[in-house]
mmCIF file of C-alpha atoms and ligand atoms in Angstrom:
data_model
loop_
_atom_site.group_PDB
_atom_site.id
_atom_site.type_symbol
_atom_site.label_atom_id
_atom_site.label_comp_id
_atom_site.label_asym_id
_atom_site.label_seq_id
_atom_site.Cartn_x
_atom_site.Cartn_y
_atom_site.Cartn_z
ATOM 1 C CA MET A 2 -134.364 36.558 34.452
ATOM 2 C CA ASN A 3 -134.966 38.904 31.642
ATOM 3 C CA GLY A 4 -137.051 42.007 31.978
ATOM 4 C CA THR A 5 -137.487 42.140 35.742
ATOM 5 C CA SER A 6 -134.851 44.892 36.264
ATOM 6 C CA PRO A 7 -133.641 47.790 34.163
ATOM 7 C CA LEU A 8 -130.015 46.652 34.739
ATOM 8 C CA ARG A 9 -128.221 45.688 31.654
ATOM 9 C CA GLY A 10 -124.680 44.236 31.471
ATOM 10 C CA ARG A 11 -122.632 42.794 28.807
ATOM 11 C CA LEU A 12 -119.903 40.182 28.069
ATOM 12 C CA ALA A 13 -117.713 41.521 25.244
ATOM 13 C CA PRO A 14 -115.182 38.972 24.112
ATOM 14 C CA SER A 15 -112.715 39.678 21.295
ATOM 15 C CA PRO A 16 -112.050 36.663 18.933
ATOM 16 C CA THR A 17 -108.368 37.469 18.971
ATOM 17 C CA GLY A 18 -107.475 34.297 20.880
ATOM 18 C CA ALA A 19 -108.815 31.578 23.059
ATOM 19 C CA LEU A 20 -110.941 32.181 26.203
ATOM 20 C CA HIS A 21 -108.615 31.800 29.133
ATOM 21 C CA LEU A 22 -108.782 32.110 32.894
ATOM 22 C CA GLY A 23 -108.039 35.808 32.682
ATOM 23 C CA ASN A 24 -111.017 36.794 30.574
ATOM 24 C CA ALA A 25 -113.224 34.064 32.014
ATOM 25 C CA ARG A 26 -112.641 35.611 35.550
ATOM 26 C CA THR A 27 -113.783 39.095 34.188
ATOM 27 C CA PHE A 28 -116.822 37.494 32.610
ATOM 28 C CA LEU A 29 -117.514 35.694 35.915
ATOM 29 C CA LEU A 30 -117.730 39.108 37.689
ATOM 30 C CA ALA A 31 -119.807 40.658 35.021
ATOM 31 C CA TRP A 32 -122.197 37.791 35.014
ATOM 32 C CA LEU A 33 -122.588 37.556 38.741
ATOM 33 C CA SER A 34 -123.058 41.319 39.112
ATOM 34 C CA ILE A 35 -125.928 41.304 36.722
ATOM 35 C CA ARG A 36 -127.436 37.924 37.458
ATOM 36 C CA SER A 37 -127.434 38.527 41.195
ATOM 37 C CA ARG A 38 -129.778 41.476 40.642
ATOM 38 C CA ASN A 39 -131.959 39.932 38.038
ATOM 39 C CA GLY A 40 -130.569 42.175 35.206
ATOM 40 C CA THR A 41 -130.314 41.352 31.549
ATOM 41 C CA LEU A 42 -127.068 40.169 30.039
ATOM 42 C CA VAL A 43 -125.872 40.855 26.518
ATOM 43 C CA LEU A 44 -123.133 38.990 24.647
ATOM 44 C CA ARG A 45 -121.447 41.199 22.053
ATOM 45 C CA MET A 46 -118.674 39.973 19.830
ATOM 46 C CA GLU A 47 -115.959 42.577 19.404
ATOM 47 C CA ASP A 48 -114.387 41.408 16.165
ATOM 48 C CA LEU A 49 -113.244 44.748 14.786
ATOM 49 C CA ASP A 50 -109.611 44.002 15.186
ATOM 50 C CA HIS A 51 -109.378 41.970 11.880
ATOM 51 C CA PRO A 52 -105.668 41.328 11.753
ATOM 52 C CA LYS A 53 -105.596 39.813 15.170
ATOM 53 C CA ASN A 54 -108.815 37.819 14.889
ATOM 54 C CA LYS A 55 -108.304 33.994 14.889
ATOM 55 C CA PRO A 56 -110.508 31.937 12.687
ATOM 56 C CA GLY A 57 -113.124 30.021 14.711
ATOM 57 C CA ALA A 58 -112.265 31.970 17.899
ATOM 58 C CA ALA A 59 -115.655 33.725 18.101
ATOM 59 C CA ARG A 60 -117.556 30.345 17.945
ATOM 60 C CA GLU A 61 -115.054 28.632 20.357
ATOM 61 C CA ALA A 62 -115.513 31.571 22.893
ATOM 62 C CA LEU A 63 -119.268 31.062 22.962
ATOM 63 C CA GLU A 64 -118.905 27.306 23.261
ATOM 64 C CA ASP A 65 -116.452 27.695 26.170
ATOM 65 C CA LEU A 66 -118.577 30.196 27.966
ATOM 66 C CA ARG A 67 -121.610 27.891 27.568
ATOM 67 C CA TRP A 68 -119.523 24.938 28.830
ATOM 68 C CA LEU A 69 -118.673 26.959 32.044
ATOM 69 C CA GLY A 70 -122.398 27.519 32.496
ATOM 70 C CA PHE A 71 -122.686 31.218 31.441
ATOM 71 C CA ASP A 72 -125.834 32.342 29.783
ATOM 72 C CA TRP A 73 -126.968 35.589 28.118
ATOM 73 C CA ASP A 74 -130.378 36.883 27.218
ATOM 74 C CA GLU A 75 -129.244 38.622 23.900
ATOM 75 C CA GLY A 76 -126.314 37.785 21.616
ATOM 76 C CA PRO A 77 -125.154 36.772 18.242
ATOM 77 C CA ASP A 78 -126.404 33.154 18.733
ATOM 78 C CA VAL A 79 -129.766 34.091 20.367
ATOM 79 C CA GLY A 80 -130.699 37.351 18.784
ATOM 80 C CA GLY A 81 -132.460 40.141 20.666
ATOM 81 C CA PRO A 82 -133.981 43.572 20.269
ATOM 82 C CA TYR A 83 -130.660 45.467 19.990
ATOM 83 C CA GLY A 84 -128.976 43.352 17.323
ATOM 84 C CA PRO A 85 -126.845 42.618 15.426
ATOM 85 C CA TYR A 86 -124.541 41.693 18.334
ATOM 86 C CA THR A 87 -121.404 41.351 16.177
ATOM 87 C CA GLN A 88 -119.444 44.475 15.731
ATOM 88 C CA THR A 89 -118.488 43.782 12.055
ATOM 89 C CA GLU A 90 -122.252 43.809 11.330
ATOM 90 C CA ARG A 91 -122.688 47.249 12.944
ATOM 91 C CA ILE A 92 -120.191 49.288 10.840
ATOM 92 C CA GLU A 93 -122.787 51.788 9.459
ATOM 93 C CA ARG A 94 -123.568 52.771 13.111
ATOM 94 C CA TYR A 95 -120.014 53.646 13.716
ATOM 95 C CA ALA A 96 -119.894 55.547 10.407
ATOM 96 C CA SER A 97 -122.898 57.651 11.437
ATOM 97 C CA ALA A 98 -121.527 58.446 14.896
ATOM 98 C CA LEU A 99 -118.260 59.579 13.258
ATOM 99 C CA GLU A 100 -120.252 61.680 10.960
ATOM 100 C CA ARG A 101 -121.844 63.439 13.983
ATOM 101 C CA LEU A 102 -118.352 64.036 15.415
ATOM 102 C CA ARG A 103 -117.112 65.362 12.201
ATOM 103 C CA GLU A 104 -120.130 67.792 11.914
ATOM 104 C CA GLN A 105 -119.222 69.135 15.256
ATOM 105 C CA GLY A 106 -115.547 69.667 14.381
ATOM 106 C CA LEU A 107 -114.609 66.972 16.896
ATOM 107 C CA ALA A 108 -112.977 64.474 14.420
ATOM 108 C CA TYR A 109 -110.266 65.341 12.051
ATOM 109 C CA PRO A 110 -108.312 63.286 9.359
ATOM 110 C CA CYS A 111 -104.728 62.327 10.281
ATOM 111 C CA VAL A 112 -102.043 61.043 7.947
ATOM 112 C CA CYS A 113 -99.468 60.042 10.578
ATOM 113 C CA SER A 114 -98.414 56.442 10.480
ATOM 114 C CA ARG A 115 -97.744 54.604 13.752
ATOM 115 C CA ARG A 116 -94.006 54.823 12.910
ATOM 116 C CA ASP A 117 -94.363 58.636 12.605
ATOM 117 C CA VAL A 118 -96.042 58.766 15.983
ATOM 118 C CA GLU A 119 -93.532 56.475 17.566
ATOM 119 C CA ALA A 120 -90.628 58.473 16.232
ATOM 120 C CA GLY A 121 -91.873 61.437 18.072
ATOM 121 C CA GLN A 122 -91.440 59.893 21.551
ATOM 122 C CA SER A 123 -88.897 57.996 23.447
ATOM 123 C CA ALA A 124 -91.296 55.494 25.018
ATOM 124 C CA PRO A 125 -94.947 54.453 24.672
ATOM 125 C CA HIS A 126 -96.934 56.842 26.726
ATOM 126 C CA THR A 127 -100.125 54.994 27.509
ATOM 127 C CA GLU A 128 -100.736 51.446 28.257
ATOM 128 C CA ASP A 129 -102.881 51.047 25.174
ATOM 129 C CA GLY A 130 -101.341 53.236 22.643
ATOM 130 C CA LEU A 131 -99.118 56.193 22.019
ATOM 131 C CA TYR A 132 -99.271 59.780 23.038
ATOM 132 C CA TYR A 133 -100.252 61.912 20.067
ATOM 133 C CA PRO A 134 -99.187 65.514 19.891
ATOM 134 C CA GLY A 135 -101.875 66.600 17.462
ATOM 135 C CA THR A 136 -99.632 66.951 14.366
ATOM 136 C CA CYS A 137 -102.580 66.834 11.915
ATOM 137 C CA ARG A 138 -105.023 68.967 13.913
ATOM 138 C CA GLY A 139 -106.241 71.747 11.845
ATOM 139 C CA ARG A 140 -103.912 70.687 8.971
ATOM 140 C CA PHE A 141 -106.449 69.493 6.315
ATOM 141 C CA ALA A 142 -109.630 71.035 4.994
ATOM 142 C CA ASP A 143 -111.255 67.524 4.642
ATOM 143 C CA PHE A 144 -110.582 63.799 4.244
ATOM 144 C CA ALA A 145 -109.791 64.138 0.550
ATOM 145 C CA ALA A 146 -107.201 66.771 1.191
ATOM 146 C CA ALA A 147 -105.506 64.458 3.662
ATOM 147 C CA GLN A 148 -105.796 61.458 1.439
ATOM 148 C CA ALA A 149 -104.150 63.387 -1.415
ATOM 149 C CA THR A 150 -100.884 63.511 0.651
ATOM 150 C CA LEU A 151 -100.750 59.751 0.936
ATOM 151 C CA PRO A 152 -99.668 56.981 -1.363
ATOM 152 C CA PRO A 153 -102.690 55.124 -2.909
ATOM 153 C CA ASP A 154 -102.364 52.122 -0.567
ATOM 154 C CA ARG A 155 -102.751 54.246 2.512
ATOM 155 C CA LEU A 156 -105.852 56.002 4.072
ATOM 156 C CA PRO A 157 -106.001 58.711 6.674
ATOM 157 C CA ALA A 158 -107.254 57.885 10.107
ATOM 158 C CA TRP A 159 -109.811 59.938 12.015
ATOM 159 C CA ARG A 160 -108.869 61.319 15.424
ATOM 160 C CA PHE A 161 -110.834 62.860 18.182
ATOM 161 C CA ARG A 162 -110.101 66.418 19.046
ATOM 162 C CA VAL A 163 -109.437 66.256 22.872
ATOM 163 C CA PRO A 164 -110.194 69.429 24.844
ATOM 164 C CA GLU A 165 -106.986 70.928 26.025
ATOM 165 C CA GLY A 166 -106.255 70.687 29.690
ATOM 166 C CA GLU A 167 -109.713 69.289 30.741
ATOM 167 C CA VAL A 168 -109.602 66.808 33.491
ATOM 168 C CA VAL A 169 -112.184 63.984 33.054
ATOM 169 C CA ARG A 170 -113.454 62.465 36.261
ATOM 170 C CA PHE A 171 -115.621 59.552 37.008
ATOM 171 C CA ASP A 172 -116.449 57.296 39.919
ATOM 172 C CA ASP A 173 -115.489 53.733 39.215
ATOM 173 C CA GLY A 174 -117.756 51.121 41.004
ATOM 174 C CA PHE A 175 -114.793 49.124 41.904
ATOM 175 C CA CYS A 176 -111.786 51.338 41.805
ATOM 176 C CA GLY A 177 -113.354 54.526 43.197
ATOM 177 C CA PRO A 178 -112.700 58.062 41.965
ATOM 178 C CA TYR A 179 -110.504 58.220 38.823
ATOM 179 C CA GLU A 180 -109.422 61.380 36.947
ATOM 180 C CA GLN A 181 -107.221 61.899 33.939
ATOM 181 C CA GLU A 182 -106.187 64.836 31.720
ATOM 182 C CA VAL A 183 -106.774 63.198 28.379
ATOM 183 C CA SER A 184 -105.003 65.894 26.303
ATOM 184 C CA ALA A 185 -101.812 65.063 28.345
ATOM 185 C CA PHE A 186 -102.304 61.355 28.625
ATOM 186 C CA SER A 187 -103.122 60.120 25.212
ATOM 187 C CA GLY A 188 -103.714 63.356 23.310
ATOM 188 C CA ASP A 189 -106.031 63.171 20.326
ATOM 189 C CA PHE A 190 -106.935 59.496 19.892
ATOM 190 C CA VAL A 191 -107.872 57.414 16.929
ATOM 191 C CA LEU A 192 -111.528 57.029 16.295
ATOM 192 C CA ALA A 193 -111.298 55.121 13.088
ATOM 193 C CA ARG A 194 -108.424 53.807 11.007
ATOM 194 C CA HIS A 195 -110.038 54.201 7.569
ATOM 195 C CA ALA A 196 -112.751 56.376 6.028
ATOM 196 C CA LEU A 197 -115.717 54.568 7.380
ATOM 197 C CA GLY A 198 -114.334 52.045 9.780
ATOM 198 C CA ALA A 199 -114.297 52.354 13.540
ATOM 199 C CA GLY A 200 -111.790 51.546 16.078
ATOM 200 C CA TYR A 201 -112.470 50.102 19.674
ATOM 201 C CA MET A 202 -112.907 53.495 21.377
ATOM 202 C CA LEU A 203 -115.722 54.629 19.136
ATOM 203 C CA ALA A 204 -117.393 51.304 18.654
ATOM 204 C CA VAL A 205 -117.545 50.383 22.334
ATOM 205 C CA VAL A 206 -119.336 53.683 23.153
ATOM 206 C CA VAL A 207 -121.751 53.450 20.288
ATOM 207 C CA ASP A 208 -122.625 49.900 21.155
ATOM 208 C CA ASP A 209 -122.916 50.178 24.940
ATOM 209 C CA ALA A 210 -125.231 53.182 24.405
ATOM 210 C CA ALA A 211 -127.221 51.598 21.598
ATOM 211 C CA MET A 212 -127.693 48.339 23.536
ATOM 212 C CA GLY A 213 -128.860 50.208 26.607
ATOM 213 C CA ILE A 214 -125.953 48.910 28.692
ATOM 214 C CA THR A 215 -126.105 50.309 32.251
ATOM 215 C CA GLU A 216 -123.038 48.586 33.719
ATOM 216 C CA VAL A 217 -119.695 47.808 32.265
ATOM 217 C CA VAL A 218 -117.569 45.285 34.089
ATOM 218 C CA ARG A 219 -114.120 44.796 32.471
ATOM 219 C CA GLY A 220 -110.444 44.387 33.217
ATOM 220 C CA ASP A 221 -108.660 47.402 34.826
ATOM 221 C CA ASP A 222 -106.214 47.500 31.899
ATOM 222 C CA LEU A 223 -109.022 49.435 30.300
ATOM 223 C CA LEU A 224 -109.453 51.881 33.215
ATOM 224 C CA PRO A 225 -107.179 54.488 31.457
ATOM 225 C CA THR A 226 -109.335 54.292 28.301
ATOM 226 C CA THR A 227 -112.538 55.323 30.079
ATOM 227 C CA PRO A 228 -111.949 59.040 30.138
ATOM 228 C CA ARG A 229 -111.542 58.970 26.371
ATOM 229 C CA GLN A 230 -114.782 56.988 26.087
ATOM 230 C CA LEU A 231 -116.498 59.537 28.405
ATOM 231 C CA LEU A 232 -115.544 62.352 26.030
ATOM 232 C CA ILE A 233 -117.133 60.457 23.129
ATOM 233 C CA TYR A 234 -120.344 59.875 25.235
ATOM 234 C CA ARG A 235 -120.583 63.565 25.895
ATOM 235 C CA ALA A 236 -119.849 64.554 22.290
ATOM 236 C CA LEU A 237 -122.611 62.289 21.051
ATOM 237 C CA GLY A 238 -125.051 63.343 23.768
ATOM 238 C CA LEU A 239 -125.188 59.764 25.246
ATOM 239 C CA VAL A 240 -125.517 58.632 28.833
ATOM 240 C CA PRO A 241 -122.602 56.602 29.990
ATOM 241 C CA PRO A 242 -122.938 53.317 32.007
ATOM 242 C CA ARG A 243 -121.537 52.720 35.425
ATOM 243 C CA PHE A 244 -118.034 51.241 35.189
ATOM 244 C CA PHE A 245 -116.456 48.494 37.185
ATOM 245 C CA HIS A 246 -112.724 47.929 36.425
ATOM 246 C CA THR A 247 -111.594 44.702 38.012
ATOM 247 C CA PRO A 248 -108.009 43.437 38.618
ATOM 248 C CA LEU A 249 -106.555 41.155 36.081
ATOM 249 C CA VAL A 250 -105.388 37.640 36.685
ATOM 250 C CA VAL A 251 -101.592 37.464 37.115
ATOM 251 C CA GLY A 252 -99.155 34.546 37.420
ATOM 252 C CA PRO A 253 -97.159 33.886 40.569
ATOM 253 C CA ASP A 254 -94.515 36.342 39.153
ATOM 254 C CA GLY A 255 -97.106 39.085 39.417
ATOM 255 C CA ARG A 256 -97.211 39.544 35.599
ATOM 256 C CA ARG A 257 -100.417 39.430 33.567
ATOM 257 C CA LEU A 258 -101.334 35.752 32.919
ATOM 258 C CA ALA A 259 -99.850 34.754 29.525
ATOM 259 C CA LYS A 260 -98.445 31.700 27.722
ATOM 260 C CA ARG A 261 -95.257 31.707 29.901
ATOM 261 C CA HIS A 262 -97.503 30.749 32.825
ATOM 262 C CA GLY A 263 -98.695 27.624 31.056
ATOM 263 C CA ASP A 264 -101.860 26.799 29.209
ATOM 264 C CA THR A 265 -104.742 28.464 30.940
ATOM 265 C CA ARG A 266 -107.107 28.178 27.993
ATOM 266 C CA ILE A 267 -110.606 27.006 29.260
ATOM 267 C CA ARG A 268 -110.456 24.526 26.376
ATOM 268 C CA ALA A 269 -107.256 23.070 27.751
ATOM 269 C CA PHE A 270 -109.028 22.384 31.105
ATOM 270 C CA ARG A 271 -111.860 20.795 29.251
ATOM 271 C CA GLU A 272 -109.681 18.648 27.074
ATOM 272 C CA ALA A 273 -107.739 17.526 30.065
ATOM 273 C CA GLY A 274 -110.963 16.161 31.534
ATOM 274 C CA TYR A 275 -111.744 18.834 34.243
ATOM 275 C CA PRO A 276 -115.486 19.333 34.710
ATOM 276 C CA PRO A 277 -116.769 22.940 34.390
ATOM 277 C CA GLU A 278 -117.477 22.979 38.110
ATOM 278 C CA ALA A 279 -113.723 22.615 38.831
ATOM 279 C CA VAL A 280 -112.894 25.510 36.642
ATOM 280 C CA ILE A 281 -115.667 27.699 38.243
ATOM 281 C CA ALA A 282 -114.346 26.709 41.628
ATOM 282 C CA LEU A 283 -110.875 27.801 40.621
ATOM 283 C CA LEU A 284 -112.119 31.101 39.311
ATOM 284 C CA ALA A 285 -114.196 31.600 42.482
ATOM 285 C CA GLY A 286 -111.164 30.723 44.557
ATOM 286 C CA ILE A 287 -108.953 33.382 43.008
ATOM 287 C CA SER A 288 -111.810 35.915 43.360
ATOM 288 C CA GLY A 289 -112.521 35.432 47.025
ATOM 289 C CA LEU A 290 -115.813 33.605 46.417
ATOM 290 C CA ALA A 291 -114.885 30.042 47.499
ATOM 291 C CA GLU A 292 -114.089 28.515 50.937
ATOM 292 C CA PRO A 293 -110.753 26.658 51.176
ATOM 293 C CA GLY A 294 -111.108 23.056 49.922
ATOM 294 C CA GLU A 295 -114.050 23.698 47.612
ATOM 295 C CA THR A 296 -113.247 22.060 44.359
ATOM 296 C CA ALA A 297 -116.536 21.960 42.530
ATOM 297 C CA LEU A 298 -118.957 24.959 42.198
ATOM 298 C CA THR A 299 -121.558 26.143 39.736
ATOM 299 C CA LEU A 300 -122.383 29.623 38.692
ATOM 300 C CA PRO A 301 -125.818 29.631 40.341
ATOM 301 C CA GLU A 302 -124.160 28.491 43.655
ATOM 302 C CA LEU A 303 -121.976 31.697 43.555
ATOM 303 C CA LEU A 304 -124.908 34.039 43.110
ATOM 304 C CA PRO A 305 -125.807 34.379 46.812
ATOM 305 C CA ARG A 306 -122.172 34.794 47.664
ATOM 306 C CA PHE A 307 -121.441 37.629 45.358
ATOM 307 C CA ARG A 308 -120.889 41.078 46.703
ATOM 308 C CA TRP A 309 -118.485 43.646 45.101
ATOM 309 C CA SER A 310 -117.014 44.210 48.515
ATOM 310 C CA ALA A 311 -115.913 40.522 48.672
ATOM 311 C CA ILE A 312 -113.741 40.832 45.616
ATOM 312 C CA PRO A 313 -110.031 41.362 46.459
ATOM 313 C CA ARG A 314 -108.638 44.781 45.321
ATOM 314 C CA THR A 315 -105.441 43.199 44.219
ATOM 315 C CA PRO A 316 -104.770 41.090 41.123
ATOM 316 C CA ALA A 317 -106.064 37.556 41.233
ATOM 317 C CA VAL A 318 -103.068 35.119 41.304
ATOM 318 C CA PHE A 319 -103.110 31.838 39.364
ATOM 319 C CA PRO A 320 -102.081 29.329 40.556
ATOM 320 C CA ARG A 321 -102.629 30.550 44.118
HETATM 321 N N1 LIG B 413 -113.506 43.328 23.807
HETATM 322 C C1 LIG B 413 -112.608 43.799 24.789
HETATM 323 C C2 LIG B 413 -111.627 42.762 25.241
HETATM 324 O O1 LIG B 413 -111.900 41.554 25.016
HETATM 325 C C3 LIG B 413 -113.328 44.390 26.030
HETATM 326 C C4 LIG B 413 -113.749 45.776 25.785
HETATM 327 C C5 LIG B 413 -114.576 46.313 26.926
HETATM 328 O O2 LIG B 413 -115.052 45.625 27.831
HETATM 329 O O3 LIG B 413 -114.874 47.534 26.882
HETATM 330 O O4 LIG B 413 -110.640 43.011 25.798
#
């Protein structure tokens, strides 16, 4: 399948927990979108969130994906021309991107702790973080000056200087037109939590660009982060991919699938003796890709059925 089309997509699991129906359904759509058009799929392990990483979760996620029948052309286990495919092995790339932003005056050191930022507001402002009012903007001549104000066990973070009042717009392949005034929504956001590290927002841009990704399919919880990522693309002179933000899987109560809804880990289905075809049929069922009564399906069987227009706009509900 590789090499017949310029399309490149990616599966980007984080080893912070087990693969479950929610992330498997996102991967299903990402896989189908690329494979139905003979594109190339990359698997990238997003393991930068060290404190939340679970030992063995990266290996288990790959095993679970393989068990379901997913394949990829490039990844940590198969190599490829754009490796390494594990984010903790790509740190120097994030550091040099951060350096480029610093040279342009677009990154500044910040000594505010999470608690400081929380204290400044009554409620969390964004789904994925807190609104930051720019307290440290223009405050320190350099990183060392910021560091000198902190106790030895703490390091400044780096924040992106968001243009005031600019509305960032893009056309999402699934959700349609989306716009956000980043300076009012999140404010100056974190690029890196320590001198040379990188956070999700910077790493995902650097990696998607470096790996030649043309299409990003991911959960719509990340839709509001995309304008921030587009600002980084522009600042680094990189071409953004097309984005498709897809509805999450929710329980019958309409809340995002979680432990309270029972054990939806792919491994739990496997250990309970379900064949992978049953789990794919279930995922296809909640995604509008199965006929009533179909209880066993494979990924290749779904390829001819896949069209973005067939995917319901509303959250997928499990159990139905
Ligand atoms: N690694 C992220 C996650 O598992 C996905 C990030 C993305 O697709 O941009 O939630």
